[in-house]
Amino acid sequence: METKTKPRINNISAVAIIFRKSDPSQVFIEMKDDGYPMAAFRRQLCFIGGNWIGENARSDTNPLMTARREIEEELSFDHAVRSSEELALLGMVSEVIYDEAARSTREVTDEDRQLLERLKGEIREGLTPFGDFILTVERKVLDRADPKNSRDGFSGLCSYYLSPISEESWGHLSSLQQTFGNLSNESVTLITSLGKIIETGTKTAFGHDQILQRFFLSRGLSEAENLPLVEGIASQSVGGPLSLYSEYLEQYDILKRPPI
């Protein structure tokens, strides 16, 4: 009997679409800055979350755990020196680069820290599945931004979760964002809207733009048809997030994953 070949993907990631419950056109999201190692995605939006890769991910049993862990690790006032080690593990960059995330000079109070912890808890506990998608980035996307690019395109699977934020908490989140300017130790956070994204022509990295568009349309926001999309990236819906990573390993040939 012929054995069916499993689809090959580079890696698995899990991210949160964090939005204002009373107005889903408003989202809390990140932007990759000019220090991001992959030139093709600099100054592009990206959801908060991360990859099932590296030592920290060894105890993740499913994408939901990965999303929750990444939210806990990433949202912080302590903007420590960040590195591209994770991208190197994923095979997306050839060397590890260290730099520092943008930070505010305002002193962080105990009240600020407690408030951020409460908000992180609401974001983590409010996660509900939106879907799994395989995102395929063609090499030309990388070549456009870097004429010296030597890396081929790649495919990865991403599990998306929704996290609607209550009106009171959205007010607190907006206040912290306005006061400190950045709540991430990996990128630069911002609160933006569908209208603003379209008005400014801001693109979204890694094919997340197509899922962001799906999300806005699912909320009845027809203006999302005009959302800027990155040419050369394809998305394929493959169902909902699975309960265990072992199930993904049964279905896919995953090239990059945590050490066993």
PDB file of C-alpha atoms in Angstrom:
ATOM      1  CA  MET A   1       0.000   0.000   0.000  1.00  0.00           C
ATOM      2  CA  GLU A   2       1.402   3.384  -1.006  1.00  0.00           C
ATOM      3  CA  THR A   3       2.156   5.746   1.882  1.00  0.00           C
ATOM      4  CA  LYS A   4       0.746   9.232   1.445  1.00  0.00           C
ATOM      5  CA  THR A   5       3.389  11.974   1.625  1.00  0.00           C
ATOM      6  CA  LYS A   6       2.725  14.513   4.330  1.00  0.00           C
ATOM      7  CA  PRO A   7       2.708  18.205   3.343  1.00  0.00           C
ATOM      8  CA  ARG A   8       6.012  19.864   4.273  1.00  0.00           C
ATOM      9  CA  ILE A   9       5.987  23.128   6.211  1.00  0.00           C
ATOM     10  CA  ASN A  10       8.823  25.084   7.740  1.00  0.00           C
ATOM     11  CA  ASN A  11       7.263  25.720  11.153  1.00  0.00           C
ATOM     12  CA  ILE A  12       4.135  26.370  13.228  1.00  0.00           C
ATOM     13  CA  SER A  13       3.220  29.651  14.887  1.00  0.00           C
ATOM     14  CA  ALA A  14       0.296  30.910  16.946  1.00  0.00           C
ATOM     15  CA  VAL A  15      -0.945  34.502  17.160  1.00  0.00           C
ATOM     16  CA  ALA A  16      -3.752  36.597  18.632  1.00  0.00           C
ATOM     17  CA  ILE A  17      -6.028  39.043  16.843  1.00  0.00           C
ATOM     18  CA  ILE A  18      -6.637  41.478  19.710  1.00  0.00           C
ATOM     19  CA  PHE A  19      -9.505  43.867  19.085  1.00  0.00           C
ATOM     20  CA  ARG A  20     -11.959  46.232  20.744  1.00  0.00           C
ATOM     21  CA  LYS A  21     -15.099  44.213  21.400  1.00  0.00           C
ATOM     22  CA  SER A  22     -17.437  47.178  20.882  1.00  0.00           C
ATOM     23  CA  ASP A  23     -15.672  48.206  17.659  1.00  0.00           C
ATOM     24  CA  PRO A  24     -13.834  45.344  15.885  1.00  0.00           C
ATOM     25  CA  SER A  25     -12.342  47.779  13.372  1.00  0.00           C
ATOM     26  CA  GLN A  26      -9.847  48.753  16.108  1.00  0.00           C
ATOM     27  CA  VAL A  27      -6.953  46.384  16.828  1.00  0.00           C
ATOM     28  CA  PHE A  28      -3.955  46.172  19.154  1.00  0.00           C
ATOM     29  CA  ILE A  29      -1.090  44.941  17.035  1.00  0.00           C
ATOM     30  CA  GLU A  30       2.651  45.264  16.427  1.00  0.00           C
ATOM     31  CA  MET A  31       4.814  46.751  13.723  1.00  0.00           C
ATOM     32  CA  LYS A  32       8.192  45.353  12.713  1.00  0.00           C
ATOM     33  CA  ASP A  33      10.659  48.216  12.906  1.00  0.00           C
ATOM     34  CA  ASP A  34      13.745  49.015  10.838  1.00  0.00           C
ATOM     35  CA  GLY A  35      15.855  46.759  13.047  1.00  0.00           C
ATOM     36  CA  TYR A  36      13.903  43.644  12.072  1.00  0.00           C
ATOM     37  CA  PRO A  37      16.307  41.172  10.385  1.00  0.00           C
ATOM     38  CA  MET A  38      13.965  40.272   7.501  1.00  0.00           C
ATOM     39  CA  ALA A  39      13.938  43.373   5.309  1.00  0.00           C
ATOM     40  CA  ALA A  40      10.800  42.309   3.425  1.00  0.00           C
ATOM     41  CA  PHE A  41       8.639  42.774   6.522  1.00  0.00           C
ATOM     42  CA  ARG A  42      10.049  45.963   8.031  1.00  0.00           C
ATOM     43  CA  ARG A  43       7.435  48.650   8.761  1.00  0.00           C
ATOM     44  CA  GLN A  44       4.694  46.062   8.383  1.00  0.00           C
ATOM     45  CA  LEU A  45       2.068  45.058  10.924  1.00  0.00           C
ATOM     46  CA  CYS A  46       2.243  41.716  12.687  1.00  0.00           C
ATOM     47  CA  PHE A  47       0.013  39.991  15.225  1.00  0.00           C
ATOM     48  CA  ILE A  48       1.241  39.417  18.753  1.00  0.00           C
ATOM     49  CA  GLY A  49       2.294  35.803  19.250  1.00  0.00           C
ATOM     50  CA  GLY A  50       5.146  33.640  18.116  1.00  0.00           C
ATOM     51  CA  ASN A  51       6.593  30.378  16.966  1.00  0.00           C
ATOM     52  CA  TRP A  52       6.675  26.834  18.277  1.00  0.00           C
ATOM     53  CA  ILE A  53      10.458  26.785  18.323  1.00  0.00           C
ATOM     54  CA  GLY A  54      13.340  26.895  20.791  1.00  0.00           C
ATOM     55  CA  GLU A  55      13.775  25.828  24.395  1.00  0.00           C
ATOM     56  CA  ASN A  56      10.921  27.983  25.727  1.00  0.00           C
ATOM     57  CA  ALA A  57       8.466  26.127  23.491  1.00  0.00           C
ATOM     58  CA  ARG A  58       9.373  22.621  24.620  1.00  0.00           C
ATOM     59  CA  SER A  59       6.551  22.496  27.172  1.00  0.00           C
ATOM     60  CA  ASP A  60       3.887  23.829  24.744  1.00  0.00           C
ATOM     61  CA  THR A  61       1.424  21.028  24.055  1.00  0.00           C
ATOM     62  CA  ASN A  62      -0.649  22.917  21.472  1.00  0.00           C
ATOM     63  CA  PRO A  63      -0.866  26.264  19.633  1.00  0.00           C
ATOM     64  CA  LEU A  64      -3.092  27.787  22.326  1.00  0.00           C
ATOM     65  CA  MET A  65      -0.304  27.271  24.864  1.00  0.00           C
ATOM     66  CA  THR A  66       2.169  28.817  22.431  1.00  0.00           C
ATOM     67  CA  ALA A  67      -0.031  31.888  21.941  1.00  0.00           C
ATOM     68  CA  ARG A  68      -0.529  32.316  25.691  1.00  0.00           C
ATOM     69  CA  ARG A  69       3.181  31.888  26.426  1.00  0.00           C
ATOM     70  CA  GLU A  70       4.191  34.362  23.751  1.00  0.00           C
ATOM     71  CA  ILE A  71       1.713  36.975  24.990  1.00  0.00           C
ATOM     72  CA  GLU A  72       3.091  36.575  28.513  1.00  0.00           C
ATOM     73  CA  GLU A  73       6.704  36.847  27.323  1.00  0.00           C
ATOM     74  CA  GLU A  74       6.246  39.596  24.785  1.00  0.00           C
ATOM     75  CA  LEU A  75       4.052  42.203  26.476  1.00  0.00           C
ATOM     76  CA  SER A  76       6.316  43.873  29.007  1.00  0.00           C
ATOM     77  CA  PHE A  77       7.691  47.176  30.232  1.00  0.00           C
ATOM     78  CA  ASP A  78      11.116  45.545  30.517  1.00  0.00           C
ATOM     79  CA  HIS A  79      12.476  46.103  27.023  1.00  0.00           C
ATOM     80  CA  ALA A  80      15.473  43.838  27.276  1.00  0.00           C
ATOM     81  CA  VAL A  81      17.982  43.387  24.496  1.00  0.00           C
ATOM     82  CA  ARG A  82      16.244  41.256  21.841  1.00  0.00           C
ATOM     83  CA  SER A  83      17.845  38.852  19.443  1.00  0.00           C
ATOM     84  CA  SER A  84      17.078  37.190  16.120  1.00  0.00           C
ATOM     85  CA  GLU A  85      17.937  33.784  17.568  1.00  0.00           C
ATOM     86  CA  GLU A  86      14.410  32.517  16.960  1.00  0.00           C
ATOM     87  CA  LEU A  87      14.525  33.573  13.298  1.00  0.00           C
ATOM     88  CA  ALA A  88      17.863  31.818  12.981  1.00  0.00           C
ATOM     89  CA  LEU A  89      16.363  28.627  14.451  1.00  0.00           C
ATOM     90  CA  LEU A  90      13.584  28.921  11.869  1.00  0.00           C
ATOM     91  CA  GLY A  91      16.173  29.216   9.101  1.00  0.00           C
ATOM     92  CA  MET A  92      14.963  32.698   8.131  1.00  0.00           C
ATOM     93  CA  VAL A  93      18.200  34.573   8.833  1.00  0.00           C
ATOM     94  CA  SER A  94      21.797  33.404   8.689  1.00  0.00           C
ATOM     95  CA  GLU A  95      23.143  35.190  11.762  1.00  0.00           C
ATOM     96  CA  VAL A  96      21.925  36.193  15.206  1.00  0.00           C
ATOM     97  CA  ILE A  97      21.631  39.966  15.662  1.00  0.00           C
ATOM     98  CA  TYR A  98      21.046  41.757  18.965  1.00  0.00           C
ATOM     99  CA  ASP A  99      19.367  45.117  19.393  1.00  0.00           C
ATOM    100  CA  GLU A 100      17.005  46.885  21.742  1.00  0.00           C
ATOM    101  CA  ALA A 101      13.259  47.387  21.483  1.00  0.00           C
ATOM    102  CA  ALA A 102      11.962  50.952  21.629  1.00  0.00           C
ATOM    103  CA  ARG A 103      11.226  52.116  25.148  1.00  0.00           C
ATOM    104  CA  SER A 104       9.776  55.094  26.981  1.00  0.00           C
ATOM    105  CA  THR A 105      11.752  57.204  29.423  1.00  0.00           C
ATOM    106  CA  ARG A 106       8.730  57.464  31.730  1.00  0.00           C
ATOM    107  CA  GLU A 107       9.130  55.621  35.015  1.00  0.00           C
ATOM    108  CA  VAL A 108       6.957  52.513  35.320  1.00  0.00           C
ATOM    109  CA  THR A 109       4.975  52.331  38.562  1.00  0.00           C
ATOM    110  CA  ASP A 110       3.789  49.236  40.408  1.00  0.00           C
ATOM    111  CA  GLU A 111       0.263  50.238  39.396  1.00  0.00           C
ATOM    112  CA  ASP A 112       1.290  50.260  35.730  1.00  0.00           C
ATOM    113  CA  ARG A 113       2.783  46.770  36.033  1.00  0.00           C
ATOM    114  CA  GLN A 114      -0.271  45.388  37.816  1.00  0.00           C
ATOM    115  CA  LEU A 115      -2.557  46.864  35.181  1.00  0.00           C
ATOM    116  CA  LEU A 116      -0.536  45.362  32.324  1.00  0.00           C
ATOM    117  CA  GLU A 117      -0.597  41.965  34.039  1.00  0.00           C
ATOM    118  CA  ARG A 118      -4.393  42.142  34.321  1.00  0.00           C
ATOM    119  CA  LEU A 119      -4.701  43.097  30.663  1.00  0.00           C
ATOM    120  CA  LYS A 120      -2.389  40.264  29.614  1.00  0.00           C
ATOM    121  CA  GLY A 121      -4.525  37.863  31.628  1.00  0.00           C
ATOM    122  CA  GLU A 122      -7.684  39.050  29.874  1.00  0.00           C
ATOM    123  CA  ILE A 123      -6.025  38.711  26.469  1.00  0.00           C
ATOM    124  CA  ARG A 124      -4.715  35.201  27.215  1.00  0.00           C
ATOM    125  CA  GLU A 125      -7.900  33.870  28.775  1.00  0.00           C
ATOM    126  CA  GLY A 126     -10.122  35.384  26.098  1.00  0.00           C
ATOM    127  CA  LEU A 127      -8.470  33.550  23.208  1.00  0.00           C
ATOM    128  CA  THR A 128     -10.892  31.652  20.963  1.00  0.00           C
ATOM    129  CA  PRO A 129      -9.988  29.811  17.720  1.00  0.00           C
ATOM    130  CA  PHE A 130     -10.304  31.607  14.390  1.00  0.00           C
ATOM    131  CA  GLY A 131      -8.572  29.037  12.207  1.00  0.00           C
ATOM    132  CA  ASP A 132      -5.389  27.410  10.945  1.00  0.00           C
ATOM    133  CA  PHE A 133      -3.835  28.659   7.720  1.00  0.00           C
ATOM    134  CA  ILE A 134      -0.793  27.624   5.713  1.00  0.00           C
ATOM    135  CA  LEU A 135       0.978  30.765   4.521  1.00  0.00           C
ATOM    136  CA  THR A 136       3.363  30.479   1.576  1.00  0.00           C
ATOM    137  CA  VAL A 137       5.820  33.313   0.959  1.00  0.00           C
ATOM    138  CA  GLU A 138       7.334  33.291  -2.536  1.00  0.00           C
ATOM    139  CA  ARG A 139      11.016  34.117  -2.932  1.00  0.00           C
ATOM    140  CA  LYS A 140      10.179  37.233  -4.928  1.00  0.00           C
ATOM    141  CA  VAL A 141       8.739  38.795  -1.770  1.00  0.00           C
ATOM    142  CA  LEU A 142      12.172  38.541  -0.132  1.00  0.00           C
ATOM    143  CA  ASP A 143      14.022  39.570  -3.304  1.00  0.00           C
ATOM    144  CA  ARG A 144      11.996  42.774  -3.677  1.00  0.00           C
ATOM    145  CA  ALA A 145      13.290  44.101  -0.370  1.00  0.00           C
ATOM    146  CA  ASP A 146      16.815  42.703  -0.577  1.00  0.00           C
ATOM    147  CA  PRO A 147      18.575  42.391  -3.964  1.00  0.00           C
ATOM    148  CA  LYS A 148      21.243  40.269  -2.234  1.00  0.00           C
ATOM    149  CA  ASN A 149      18.691  37.850  -0.796  1.00  0.00           C
ATOM    150  CA  SER A 150      19.810  34.233  -1.030  1.00  0.00           C
ATOM    151  CA  ARG A 151      16.917  32.667   0.824  1.00  0.00           C
ATOM    152  CA  ASP A 152      14.142  30.731  -0.883  1.00  0.00           C
ATOM    153  CA  GLY A 153      10.483  31.220  -0.133  1.00  0.00           C
ATOM    154  CA  PHE A 154       8.892  29.249   2.672  1.00  0.00           C
ATOM    155  CA  SER A 155       5.598  27.881   3.987  1.00  0.00           C
ATOM    156  CA  GLY A 156       4.446  27.899   7.584  1.00  0.00           C
ATOM    157  CA  LEU A 157       1.282  27.004   9.424  1.00  0.00           C
ATOM    158  CA  CYS A 158      -0.224  29.625  11.713  1.00  0.00           C
ATOM    159  CA  SER A 159      -2.998  29.142  14.270  1.00  0.00           C
ATOM    160  CA  TYR A 160      -5.060  32.299  14.750  1.00  0.00           C
ATOM    161  CA  TYR A 161      -7.014  33.167  17.889  1.00  0.00           C
ATOM    162  CA  LEU A 162      -9.389  36.021  18.613  1.00  0.00           C
ATOM    163  CA  SER A 163      -9.230  38.046  21.812  1.00  0.00           C
ATOM    164  CA  PRO A 164     -12.015  40.635  22.197  1.00  0.00           C
ATOM    165  CA  ILE A 165     -11.225  43.287  24.809  1.00  0.00           C
ATOM    166  CA  SER A 166     -13.915  44.802  27.023  1.00  0.00           C
ATOM    167  CA  GLU A 167     -14.562  48.542  26.863  1.00  0.00           C
ATOM    168  CA  GLU A 168     -13.050  49.253  30.288  1.00  0.00           C
ATOM    169  CA  SER A 169      -9.939  47.215  29.537  1.00  0.00           C
ATOM    170  CA  TRP A 170      -9.588  48.783  26.091  1.00  0.00           C
ATOM    171  CA  GLY A 171      -9.508  52.171  27.792  1.00  0.00           C
ATOM    172  CA  HIS A 172      -6.729  50.990  30.105  1.00  0.00           C
ATOM    173  CA  LEU A 173      -4.808  49.455  27.202  1.00  0.00           C
ATOM    174  CA  SER A 174      -5.114  52.658  25.182  1.00  0.00           C
ATOM    175  CA  SER A 175      -3.907  54.696  28.152  1.00  0.00           C
ATOM    176  CA  LEU A 176      -0.823  52.506  28.676  1.00  0.00           C
ATOM    177  CA  GLN A 177      -0.067  52.525  24.955  1.00  0.00           C
ATOM    178  CA  GLN A 178      -0.350  56.315  24.778  1.00  0.00           C
ATOM    179  CA  THR A 179       1.770  56.809  27.901  1.00  0.00           C
ATOM    180  CA  PHE A 180       4.608  54.410  27.079  1.00  0.00           C
ATOM    181  CA  GLY A 181       4.470  54.244  23.271  1.00  0.00           C
ATOM    182  CA  ASN A 182       5.422  50.564  23.224  1.00  0.00           C
ATOM    183  CA  LEU A 183       4.346  47.588  25.328  1.00  0.00           C
ATOM    184  CA  SER A 184       6.450  44.933  23.590  1.00  0.00           C
ATOM    185  CA  ASN A 185      10.003  43.750  24.161  1.00  0.00           C
ATOM    186  CA  GLU A 186      10.197  42.363  20.608  1.00  0.00           C
ATOM    187  CA  SER A 187       8.579  44.908  18.271  1.00  0.00           C
ATOM    188  CA  VAL A 188       6.605  48.140  18.542  1.00  0.00           C
ATOM    189  CA  THR A 189       2.967  47.946  19.645  1.00  0.00           C
ATOM    190  CA  LEU A 190       0.248  50.265  18.431  1.00  0.00           C
ATOM    191  CA  ILE A 191      -3.497  50.651  18.393  1.00  0.00           C
ATOM    192  CA  THR A 192      -4.814  51.221  14.894  1.00  0.00           C
ATOM    193  CA  SER A 193      -7.961  50.750  12.851  1.00  0.00           C
ATOM    194  CA  LEU A 194      -9.097  49.314   9.559  1.00  0.00           C
ATOM    195  CA  GLY A 195      -9.662  52.819   8.219  1.00  0.00           C
ATOM    196  CA  LYS A 196      -6.196  53.993   9.251  1.00  0.00           C
ATOM    197  CA  ILE A 197      -4.496  50.935   7.732  1.00  0.00           C
ATOM    198  CA  ILE A 198      -6.231  51.568   4.415  1.00  0.00           C
ATOM    199  CA  GLU A 199      -5.625  55.332   4.545  1.00  0.00           C
ATOM    200  CA  THR A 200      -1.886  54.918   5.151  1.00  0.00           C
ATOM    201  CA  GLY A 201      -1.446  51.905   2.863  1.00  0.00           C
ATOM    202  CA  THR A 202       0.264  49.993   5.662  1.00  0.00           C
ATOM    203  CA  LYS A 203       0.906  46.361   4.817  1.00  0.00           C
ATOM    204  CA  THR A 204       0.892  43.356   7.131  1.00  0.00           C
ATOM    205  CA  ALA A 205       3.715  40.801   7.306  1.00  0.00           C
ATOM    206  CA  PHE A 206       3.952  37.077   6.523  1.00  0.00           C
ATOM    207  CA  GLY A 207       0.506  36.771   4.901  1.00  0.00           C
ATOM    208  CA  HIS A 208      -1.265  37.837   8.094  1.00  0.00           C
ATOM    209  CA  ASP A 209      -2.872  40.574   5.958  1.00  0.00           C
ATOM    210  CA  GLN A 210      -5.151  38.018   4.303  1.00  0.00           C
ATOM    211  CA  ILE A 211      -6.301  36.678   7.670  1.00  0.00           C
ATOM    212  CA  LEU A 212      -6.751  40.198   9.039  1.00  0.00           C
ATOM    213  CA  GLN A 213      -8.964  40.899   6.043  1.00  0.00           C
ATOM    214  CA  ARG A 214     -10.976  37.721   6.734  1.00  0.00           C
ATOM    215  CA  PHE A 215     -11.399  38.818  10.340  1.00  0.00           C
ATOM    216  CA  PHE A 216     -12.660  42.298   9.440  1.00  0.00           C
ATOM    217  CA  LEU A 217     -15.043  40.883   6.836  1.00  0.00           C
ATOM    218  CA  SER A 218     -16.354  38.349   9.377  1.00  0.00           C
ATOM    219  CA  ARG A 219     -17.347  41.347  11.509  1.00  0.00           C
ATOM    220  CA  GLY A 220     -19.316  42.882   8.662  1.00  0.00           C
ATOM    221  CA  LEU A 221     -16.678  45.485   7.816  1.00  0.00           C
ATOM    222  CA  SER A 222     -16.948  45.486   4.017  1.00  0.00           C
ATOM    223  CA  GLU A 223     -14.332  48.244   3.760  1.00  0.00           C
ATOM    224  CA  ALA A 224     -11.785  45.471   4.420  1.00  0.00           C
ATOM    225  CA  GLU A 225     -12.007  44.592   0.716  1.00  0.00           C
ATOM    226  CA  ASN A 226      -9.639  47.567   0.285  1.00  0.00           C
ATOM    227  CA  LEU A 227      -7.071  46.355   2.823  1.00  0.00           C
ATOM    228  CA  PRO A 228      -3.501  46.562   1.392  1.00  0.00           C
ATOM    229  CA  LEU A 229      -2.206  43.058   0.618  1.00  0.00           C
ATOM    230  CA  VAL A 230       1.376  41.917  -0.002  1.00  0.00           C
ATOM    231  CA  GLU A 231       1.690  40.444  -3.494  1.00  0.00           C
ATOM    232  CA  GLY A 232       3.388  37.048  -3.657  1.00  0.00           C
ATOM    233  CA  ILE A 233       1.979  35.426  -0.509  1.00  0.00           C
ATOM    234  CA  ALA A 234      -0.745  32.765  -0.525  1.00  0.00           C
ATOM    235  CA  SER A 235      -2.955  31.583   2.340  1.00  0.00           C
ATOM    236  CA  GLN A 236      -4.779  28.257   2.566  1.00  0.00           C
ATOM    237  CA  SER A 237      -7.359  27.461   5.234  1.00  0.00           C
ATOM    238  CA  VAL A 238      -6.736  24.031   6.789  1.00  0.00           C
ATOM    239  CA  GLY A 239      -9.390  23.935   9.497  1.00  0.00           C
ATOM    240  CA  GLY A 240      -9.233  24.920  13.134  1.00  0.00           C
ATOM    241  CA  PRO A 241      -6.403  24.715  15.658  1.00  0.00           C
ATOM    242  CA  LEU A 242      -5.753  21.148  16.815  1.00  0.00           C
ATOM    243  CA  SER A 243      -5.646  20.016  20.430  1.00  0.00           C
ATOM    244  CA  LEU A 244      -2.082  18.677  20.412  1.00  0.00           C
ATOM    245  CA  TYR A 245       1.125  19.281  18.524  1.00  0.00           C
ATOM    246  CA  SER A 246       1.419  15.525  18.152  1.00  0.00           C
ATOM    247  CA  GLU A 247      -1.616  15.725  15.850  1.00  0.00           C
ATOM    248  CA  TYR A 248       0.203  18.263  13.676  1.00  0.00           C
ATOM    249  CA  LEU A 249       3.236  15.990  13.539  1.00  0.00           C
ATOM    250  CA  GLU A 250       0.985  13.205  12.277  1.00  0.00           C
ATOM    251  CA  GLN A 251      -0.402  15.413   9.504  1.00  0.00           C
ATOM    252  CA  TYR A 252       2.625  17.512   8.478  1.00  0.00           C
ATOM    253  CA  ASP A 253       6.349  17.172   7.900  1.00  0.00           C
ATOM    254  CA  ILE A 254       7.505  20.069  10.122  1.00  0.00           C
ATOM    255  CA  LEU A 255      11.087  21.092   9.405  1.00  0.00           C
ATOM    256  CA  LYS A 256      11.660  23.441  12.351  1.00  0.00           C
ATOM    257  CA  ARG A 257      10.309  22.646  15.819  1.00  0.00           C
ATOM    258  CA  PRO A 258      11.457  22.528  19.455  1.00  0.00           C
ATOM    259  CA  PRO A 259      14.066  19.942  20.459  1.00  0.00           C
ATOM    260  CA  ILE A 260      12.556  16.679  21.651  1.00  0.00           C
TER     261      ILE A 260
END
